[in-house]
XYZ file of N, CA, C and O in Angstrom:
632
model
N 1.398 -20.885 -3.186
C 0.647 -19.668 -2.984
C 1.557 -18.470 -3.293
O 2.697 -18.400 -2.869
N 1.026 -17.516 -4.028
C 1.751 -16.317 -4.406
C 1.524 -15.234 -3.361
O 0.395 -15.010 -2.918
N 2.590 -14.560 -2.971
C 2.456 -13.450 -2.029
C 1.780 -12.288 -2.746
O 2.195 -11.897 -3.837
N 0.722 -11.733 -2.150
C 0.026 -10.619 -2.799
C 0.911 -9.381 -2.893
O 1.833 -9.196 -2.097
N 0.614 -8.528 -3.861
C 1.319 -7.250 -3.984
C 0.732 -6.273 -2.972
O -0.492 -6.148 -2.853
N 1.586 -5.542 -2.234
C 1.080 -4.584 -1.250
C 0.091 -3.575 -1.839
O -0.931 -3.260 -1.214
N 0.359 -3.073 -3.052
C -0.551 -2.085 -3.641
C -1.934 -2.679 -3.905
O -2.945 -1.976 -3.786
N -1.994 -3.974 -4.235
C -3.293 -4.622 -4.436
C -4.059 -4.739 -3.119
O -5.281 -4.568 -3.087
N -3.334 -5.022 -2.038
C -3.984 -5.096 -0.722
C -4.471 -3.702 -0.317
O -5.584 -3.550 0.197
N -3.659 -2.677 -0.564
C -4.080 -1.304 -0.251
C -5.381 -0.965 -0.970
O -6.320 -0.420 -0.354
N -5.449 -1.293 -2.262
C -6.658 -1.022 -3.040
C -7.865 -1.762 -2.463
O -8.960 -1.207 -2.366
N -7.668 -3.013 -2.084
C -8.771 -3.826 -1.562
C -9.253 -3.294 -0.217
O -10.456 -3.252 0.047
N -8.333 -2.886 0.658
C -8.727 -2.314 1.944
C -9.529 -1.035 1.705
O -10.590 -0.835 2.296
N -9.042 -0.178 0.820
C -9.741 1.077 0.515
C -11.158 0.788 0.012
O -12.129 1.412 0.457
N -11.288 -0.158 -0.889
C -12.591 -0.552 -1.423
C -13.505 -1.075 -0.312
O -14.664 -0.680 -0.211
N -12.973 -1.958 0.529
C -13.773 -2.549 1.609
C -14.199 -1.494 2.628
O -15.322 -1.529 3.138
N -13.311 -0.553 2.932
C -13.639 0.535 3.857
C -14.816 1.335 3.316
O -15.788 1.625 4.025
N -14.748 1.692 2.046
C -15.825 2.493 1.474
C -17.133 1.719 1.360
O -18.208 2.303 1.478
N -17.067 0.409 1.170
C -18.290 -0.407 1.202
C -18.941 -0.357 2.577
O -20.160 -0.224 2.699
N -18.135 -0.464 3.622
C -18.670 -0.413 4.992
C -19.235 0.974 5.276
O -20.322 1.099 5.854
N -18.514 2.003 4.889
C -19.017 3.363 5.107
C -20.340 3.574 4.374
O -21.276 4.146 4.922
N -20.445 3.084 3.150
C -21.686 3.205 2.389
C -22.834 2.481 3.096
O -23.944 3.010 3.186
N -22.554 1.301 3.618
C -23.584 0.535 4.328
C -24.077 1.258 5.582
O -25.183 0.994 6.058
N -23.270 2.173 6.109
C -23.640 2.955 7.294
C -24.087 4.375 6.925
O -24.176 5.249 7.783
N -24.350 4.607 5.636
C -24.848 5.907 5.195
C -23.827 7.024 5.213
O -24.189 8.196 5.273
N -22.554 6.674 5.155
C -21.479 7.671 5.182
C -20.875 7.852 3.798
O -20.842 6.910 3.003
N -20.354 9.039 3.513
C -19.725 9.251 2.209
C -18.415 8.467 2.101
O -17.767 8.189 3.111
N -18.034 8.152 0.874
C -16.774 7.425 0.699
C -15.581 8.317 1.036
O -15.663 9.541 0.953
N -14.496 7.680 1.416
C -13.234 8.385 1.652
C -12.471 8.441 0.339
O -12.377 7.439 -0.381
N -11.926 9.593 0.037
C -11.115 9.751 -1.162
C -9.687 9.279 -0.863
O -9.195 9.452 0.248
N -9.056 8.680 -1.851
C -7.670 8.229 -1.706
C -6.763 9.443 -1.659
O -6.902 10.378 -2.442
N -5.814 9.437 -0.722
C -4.849 10.527 -0.575
C -3.461 9.899 -0.584
O -3.084 9.195 0.364
N -2.712 10.135 -1.652
C -1.416 9.494 -1.811
C -0.421 9.910 -0.731
O 0.407 9.119 -0.297
N -0.499 11.163 -0.281
C 0.421 11.603 0.770
C 0.109 10.861 2.078
O 1.032 10.439 2.790
N -1.170 10.679 2.399
C -1.521 9.877 3.576
C -1.052 8.438 3.402
O -0.618 7.796 4.367
N -1.125 7.917 2.181
C -0.652 6.547 1.926
C 0.853 6.447 2.178
O 1.322 5.449 2.729
N 1.611 7.473 1.801
C 3.057 7.449 2.064
C 3.336 7.444 3.567
O 4.243 6.746 4.032
N 2.569 8.240 4.322
C 2.718 8.246 5.784
C 2.400 6.855 6.332
O 3.134 6.318 7.175
N 1.319 6.262 5.832
C 0.905 4.931 6.290
C 1.937 3.870 5.919
O 2.268 2.997 6.738
N 2.464 3.929 4.706
C 3.477 2.946 4.280
C 4.736 3.059 5.142
O 5.349 2.049 5.493
N 5.096 4.283 5.471
C 6.267 4.491 6.308
C 6.078 3.837 7.675
O 6.992 3.186 8.198
N 4.881 4.002 8.247
C 4.632 3.406 9.569
C 4.586 1.872 9.472
O 5.156 1.180 10.324
N 3.939 1.348 8.426
C 3.897 -0.110 8.256
C 5.311 -0.665 8.080
O 5.653 -1.719 8.632
N 6.137 0.043 7.332
C 7.524 -0.375 7.129
C 8.301 -0.368 8.449
O 9.072 -1.292 8.734
N 8.077 0.662 9.240
C 8.737 0.755 10.545
C 8.300 -0.390 11.455
O 9.129 -1.017 12.121
N 6.989 -0.693 11.459
C 6.500 -1.804 12.294
C 7.140 -3.116 11.845
O 7.544 -3.931 12.684
N 7.241 -3.320 10.522
C 7.832 -4.557 10.014
C 9.315 -4.651 10.365
O 9.783 -5.692 10.829
N 10.047 -3.561 10.168
C 11.492 -3.629 10.394
C 11.858 -3.739 11.867
O 12.866 -4.339 12.213
N 11.023 -3.167 12.738
C 11.332 -3.231 14.176
C 10.453 -4.232 14.915
O 10.507 -4.325 16.143
N 9.633 -4.982 14.162
C 8.820 -6.061 14.718
C 7.956 -5.607 15.905
O 8.048 -6.139 17.001
N 7.132 -4.596 15.665
C 6.171 -4.148 16.676
C 4.870 -3.797 15.971
O 4.822 -3.637 14.744
N 3.805 -3.705 16.727
C 2.521 -3.230 16.223
C 2.019 -2.217 17.225
O 1.828 -2.536 18.401
N 1.842 -0.978 16.793
C 1.362 0.050 17.703
C 1.227 1.387 17.015
O 1.792 1.623 15.946
N 0.464 2.260 17.647
C 0.290 3.612 17.123
C 1.491 4.488 17.484
O 1.754 5.478 16.814
N 2.219 4.120 18.502
C 3.477 4.789 18.861
C 4.604 3.800 18.635
O 4.470 2.608 18.894
N 5.727 4.311 18.173
C 6.880 3.459 17.925
C 7.535 3.084 19.257
O 7.244 3.691 20.290
N 8.440 2.126 19.255
C 9.144 1.780 20.492
C 9.898 2.959 21.110
O 10.149 2.978 22.308
N 10.244 3.955 20.300
C 10.942 5.132 20.824
C 9.987 6.281 21.139
O 10.426 7.379 21.470
N 8.671 6.034 20.995
C 7.680 7.024 21.404
C 7.169 7.963 20.326
O 6.382 8.864 20.617
N 7.581 7.780 19.081
C 7.071 8.627 18.005
C 5.610 8.286 17.752
O 5.255 7.126 17.570
N 4.764 9.308 17.725
C 3.336 9.098 17.543
C 2.833 9.563 16.197
O 3.589 10.057 15.342
N 1.539 9.462 16.020
C 0.883 9.786 14.765
C 1.124 11.233 14.339
O 1.468 11.498 13.190
N 0.953 12.172 15.247
C 1.144 13.579 14.902
C 2.539 13.862 14.378
O 2.720 14.596 13.397
N 3.542 13.254 15.014
C 4.922 13.451 14.557
C 5.140 12.864 13.167
O 5.860 13.447 12.351
N 4.494 11.722 12.888
C 4.622 11.125 11.554
C 3.982 12.029 10.497
O 4.542 12.231 9.427
N 2.811 12.575 10.804
C 2.161 13.482 9.857
C 3.069 14.689 9.599
O 3.270 15.080 8.451
N 3.590 15.289 10.654
C 4.416 16.487 10.491
C 5.712 16.189 9.733
O 6.185 17.014 8.961
N 6.283 14.992 9.932
C 7.500 14.613 9.202
C 7.249 14.623 7.696
O 8.130 14.908 6.904
N 6.016 14.335 7.292
C 5.653 14.345 5.878
C 4.988 15.665 5.476
O 4.370 15.756 4.430
N 5.116 16.682 6.349
C 4.553 18.008 6.092
C 3.052 17.941 5.826
O 2.533 18.528 4.885
N 2.351 17.183 6.683
C 0.902 17.021 6.574
C 0.297 17.476 7.895
O 0.678 16.977 8.957
N -0.632 18.395 7.843
C -1.277 18.906 9.048
C -2.054 17.776 9.715
O -2.836 17.086 9.054
N -1.875 17.591 11.008
C -2.559 16.505 11.708
C -3.804 16.989 12.445
O -4.399 16.244 13.198
N -4.226 18.229 12.192
C -5.412 18.766 12.850
C -6.523 18.975 11.827
O -6.374 19.740 10.892
N -7.641 18.281 12.016
C -8.775 18.328 11.108
C -9.764 19.362 11.626
O -10.235 19.243 12.759
N -10.107 20.402 10.837
C -11.090 21.381 11.298
C -12.401 20.685 11.674
O -12.869 19.803 10.963
N -12.963 21.086 12.800
C -14.193 20.455 13.273
C -15.356 21.410 13.073
O -15.935 21.486 12.013
N -15.643 22.222 14.029
C -16.798 23.114 13.935
C -16.384 24.571 13.783
O -17.136 25.476 14.064
N -15.179 24.820 13.320
C -14.706 26.179 13.157
C -13.971 26.703 14.373
O -13.168 27.609 14.274
N -14.229 26.155 15.538
C -13.565 26.603 16.773
C -12.524 25.587 17.230
O -11.541 25.943 17.841
N -12.794 24.348 16.966
C -11.931 23.272 17.455
C -11.374 22.479 16.284
O -11.816 22.627 15.152
N -10.459 21.625 16.587
C -9.914 20.733 15.570
C -9.763 19.347 16.178
O -9.491 19.197 17.361
N -9.996 18.356 15.359
C -9.759 16.976 15.756
C -8.364 16.590 15.302
O -7.886 17.083 14.273
N -7.732 15.716 16.035
C -6.467 15.171 15.551
C -6.778 14.122 14.499
O -7.823 13.478 14.532
N -5.894 13.989 13.544
C -6.061 12.978 12.506
C -6.130 11.592 13.151
O -5.788 11.422 14.320
N -6.570 10.605 12.399
C -6.775 9.267 12.953
C -5.979 8.199 12.231
O -5.485 8.407 11.118
N -5.906 7.039 12.889
C -5.114 5.933 12.351
C -5.677 4.611 12.841
O -6.082 4.485 13.998
N -5.720 3.635 11.965
C -5.990 2.244 12.317
C -4.795 1.420 11.865
O -4.159 1.737 10.854
N -4.501 0.366 12.594
C -3.418 -0.541 12.201
C -3.899 -1.979 12.322
O -4.833 -2.276 13.078
N -3.267 -2.852 11.558
C -3.588 -4.280 11.619
C -2.336 -5.079 11.272
O -1.458 -4.603 10.555
N -2.308 -6.287 11.791
C -1.238 -7.238 11.466
C -1.917 -8.569 11.162
O -2.620 -9.116 12.011
N -1.742 -9.037 9.933
C -2.336 -10.298 9.503
C -1.226 -11.208 8.987
O -0.109 -10.750 8.739
N -1.544 -12.474 8.810
C -0.557 -13.446 8.325
C -1.100 -14.147 7.086
O -2.228 -14.641 7.098
N -0.284 -14.196 6.041
C -0.666 -14.853 4.791
C -0.385 -16.341 4.906
O 0.724 -16.750 5.238
N -1.431 -17.144 4.646
C -1.265 -18.589 4.577
C -1.088 -19.298 5.898
O -0.830 -20.496 5.926
N -1.217 -18.592 7.005
C -1.058 -19.192 8.329
C -2.383 -19.045 9.065
O -2.891 -17.933 9.201
N -2.980 -20.130 9.527
C -4.248 -19.993 10.244
C -4.103 -19.032 11.432
O -3.146 -19.106 12.198
N -5.034 -18.113 11.519
C -5.011 -17.084 12.563
C -6.369 -17.003 13.222
O -7.398 -17.152 12.568
N -6.367 -16.719 14.505
C -7.618 -16.535 15.220
C -8.013 -15.072 15.138
O -7.227 -14.177 15.450
N -9.253 -14.805 14.680
C -9.753 -13.437 14.579
C -10.312 -12.986 15.921
O -10.460 -13.771 16.855
N -10.638 -11.709 15.972
C -11.210 -11.119 17.187
C -12.489 -11.838 17.600
O -12.749 -12.028 18.774
N -13.284 -12.277 16.619
C -14.546 -12.949 16.940
C -14.358 -14.430 17.268
O -15.323 -15.166 17.426
N -13.095 -14.873 17.374
C -12.804 -16.234 17.800
C -12.710 -17.251 16.682
O -12.320 -18.388 16.916
N -13.077 -16.899 15.470
C -13.005 -17.831 14.344
C -11.567 -17.933 13.840
O -10.835 -16.961 13.845
N -11.196 -19.112 13.388
C -9.882 -19.302 12.785
C -10.023 -19.175 11.277
O -10.898 -19.796 10.677
N -9.187 -18.341 10.685
C -9.215 -18.112 9.240
C -7.795 -18.186 8.697
O -6.828 -18.033 9.440
N -7.705 -18.400 7.404
C -6.422 -18.356 6.721
C -6.551 -17.333 5.601
O -7.399 -17.471 4.722
N -5.741 -16.289 5.668
C -5.752 -15.240 4.651
C -4.823 -15.656 3.524
O -3.629 -15.826 3.743
N -5.381 -15.836 2.326
C -4.570 -16.290 1.203
C -4.606 -15.351 0.014
O -3.704 -15.388 -0.817
N -5.635 -14.527 -0.093
C -5.778 -13.681 -1.275
C -5.838 -12.208 -0.863
O -6.016 -11.873 0.306
N -5.738 -11.350 -1.865
C -5.887 -9.909 -1.647
C -7.263 -9.634 -1.041
O -7.397 -8.849 -0.108
N -8.272 -10.307 -1.559
C -9.638 -10.153 -1.042
C -9.682 -10.516 0.443
O -10.225 -9.770 1.259
N -9.111 -11.678 0.797
C -9.097 -12.124 2.198
C -8.432 -11.094 3.103
O -8.936 -10.781 4.183
N -7.282 -10.586 2.672
C -6.526 -9.643 3.495
C -7.274 -8.323 3.664
O -7.370 -7.793 4.771
N -7.811 -7.798 2.577
C -8.538 -6.528 2.652
C -9.752 -6.619 3.549
O -9.968 -5.782 4.431
N -10.520 -7.651 3.344
C -11.724 -7.793 4.152
C -11.403 -8.237 5.574
O -12.122 -7.883 6.513
N -10.328 -8.979 5.746
C -9.922 -9.380 7.098
C -9.519 -8.185 7.944
O -9.878 -8.091 9.116
N -8.784 -7.246 7.339
C -8.377 -6.036 8.072
C -9.612 -5.228 8.477
O -9.750 -4.824 9.635
N -10.515 -5.005 7.533
C -11.705 -4.197 7.825
C -12.606 -4.914 8.835
O -13.153 -4.285 9.738
N -12.726 -6.232 8.722
C -13.517 -7.001 9.690
C -12.942 -6.817 11.105
O -13.680 -6.603 12.060
N -11.630 -6.896 11.211
C -10.993 -6.710 12.520
C -11.244 -5.322 13.071
O -11.561 -5.159 14.259
N -11.124 -4.304 12.224
C -11.364 -2.934 12.680
C -12.814 -2.733 13.107
O -13.091 -2.063 14.092
N -13.737 -3.340 12.379
C -15.155 -3.175 12.716
C -15.515 -3.902 14.017
O -16.532 -3.599 14.629
N -14.693 -4.851 14.432
C -14.939 -5.576 15.678
C -14.102 -5.061 16.836
O -13.969 -5.731 17.858
N -13.523 -3.878 16.681
C -12.746 -3.218 17.718
C -13.336 -1.815 17.875
O -13.350 -1.039 16.908
N -13.827 -1.492 19.050
C -14.572 -0.243 19.259
C -13.833 1.000 18.751
O -14.403 1.812 18.020
N -12.584 1.168 19.121
C -11.846 2.360 18.716
C -11.583 2.423 17.222
O -11.707 3.474 16.604
N -11.226 1.272 16.642
C -10.978 1.230 15.200
C -12.281 1.464 14.426
O -12.295 2.169 13.413
N -13.364 0.872 14.917
C -14.679 1.054 14.279
C -15.082 2.530 14.304
O -15.549 3.069 13.299
N -14.903 3.161 15.458
C -15.238 4.582 15.578
C -14.441 5.403 14.570
O -14.973 6.300 13.920
N -13.169 5.106 14.434
C -12.327 5.796 13.452
C -12.846 5.581 12.036
O -13.014 6.527 11.272
N -13.091 4.336 11.679
C -13.511 3.998 10.327
C -14.845 4.660 9.971
O -15.069 5.056 8.825
N -15.746 4.799 10.964
C -17.078 5.343 10.708
C -17.216 6.823 11.086
O -18.328 7.355 11.084
N -16.121 7.489 11.378
C -16.192 8.913 11.742
C -16.624 9.711 10.513
O -15.989 9.658 9.473
N -17.701 10.476 10.675
C -18.260 11.180 9.515
C -17.401 12.346 9.043
O -17.504 12.768 7.902
N -16.539 12.885 9.870
C -15.737 14.045 9.467
C -14.563 13.699 8.558
O -14.018 14.566 7.898
N -14.159 12.431 8.547
C -13.048 12.072 7.661
C -13.489 12.228 6.217
O -14.586 11.851 5.832
N -12.585 12.748 5.396
C -12.855 12.897 3.970
C -11.878 12.110 3.106
O -12.185 11.757 1.987
N -10.680 11.862 3.654
C -9.633 11.198 2.879
C -8.975 10.114 3.728
O -8.974 10.183 4.954
N -8.372 9.172 3.029
C -7.586 8.148 3.707
C -6.425 7.739 2.823
O -6.443 7.923 1.614
N -5.429 7.178 3.481
C -4.311 6.542 2.796
C -4.042 5.224 3.497
O -4.101 5.146 4.724
N -3.812 4.199 2.737
C -3.529 2.864 3.265
C -2.095 2.530 2.912
O -1.665 2.739 1.770
N -1.353 1.997 3.869
C 0.014 1.562 3.628
C 0.197 0.124 4.049
O -0.065 -0.219 5.196
N 0.617 -0.709 3.121
C 0.794 -2.144 3.379
C 2.243 -2.532 3.129
O 2.827 -2.162 2.106
N 2.801 -3.259 4.073
C 4.128 -3.855 3.919
C 3.996 -5.335 4.243
O 3.376 -5.704 5.249
N 4.534 -6.174 3.362
C 4.480 -7.621 3.570
C 5.898 -8.108 3.806
O 6.776 -7.932 2.957
N 6.124 -8.676 4.985
C 7.431 -9.186 5.385
C 7.289 -10.692 5.585
O 6.731 -11.130 6.596
N 7.740 -11.459 4.614
C 7.549 -12.905 4.571
C 6.050 -13.190 4.580
O 5.371 -12.832 3.645
N 5.509 -13.758 5.640
C 4.070 -14.067 5.704
C 3.299 -13.069 6.555
O 2.107 -13.243 6.782
N 3.945 -12.042 7.032
C 3.293 -11.071 7.910
C 2.948 -9.808 7.126
O 3.788 -9.259 6.421
N 1.699 -9.381 7.275
C 1.196 -8.214 6.561
C 0.893 -7.119 7.582
O 0.079 -7.314 8.492
N 1.573 -5.991 7.443
C 1.361 -4.829 8.305
C 0.538 -3.820 7.516
O 0.916 -3.454 6.396
N -0.581 -3.381 8.100
C -1.475 -2.452 7.421
C -1.690 -1.236 8.315
O -2.047 -1.375 9.483
N -1.470 -0.061 7.748
C -1.759 1.195 8.444
C -2.765 1.966 7.594
O -2.609 2.066 6.368
N -3.780 2.496 8.252
C -4.792 3.328 7.622
C -4.741 4.689 8.284
O -4.924 4.784 9.499
N -4.458 5.742 7.502
C -4.443 7.096 8.036
C -5.609 7.886 7.467
O -5.946 7.767 6.293
N -6.219 8.695 8.338
C -7.395 9.483 7.980
C -7.113 10.968 8.057
O -6.313 11.421 8.851
N -7.865 11.723 7.274
C -7.927 13.163 7.413
C -9.264 13.632 6.885
O -9.792 13.120 5.942
C-alpha cells in the first residue's frame, strides 16, 4: 500500500466538505492557502508532539495560531459583533482497522477513504458538524500531515 500524499488528502477533504455543504443548501467554502498553512502548522505540531487537540500541550490556542500567521481570527457577524474563527481536527490511521464514531470498523487505505472518513467523523460530532455547516464561513484551509500510518488533519475556517 502506498502512503497517500498530504496535498491529495487536503484536496479530497475540501471536496467532501463542499459536497456536504451543498447537500445542506450552503454555499461552498473557497480554498484559502494562508488558512491551509495555519492548519498544516497545527497538524505538524500535533504529529511531532503526539497529541490531538485544539490547544497545544503548552496552551496555545486557535486565536494565537491565526495571529502568528498574521490572520485575523475575528469573523464579522452582524456588523456589531464578531465570531471567532473555527477549527476542526481529526486523527486517522492508514491501513490499520479503526473504530469510527458510529461504531463501525473501517480501514482507511486511499485518499478517498481518508477524505470522506474525516468528514464523516466531523458530521457525527455535534461541535464539528456545527462548524462544518456554519453558514457564515466563506473560506477554509485544510492541513494534513502523515506520520508513518497516522494522519493528522486540521480544518480552519474564516
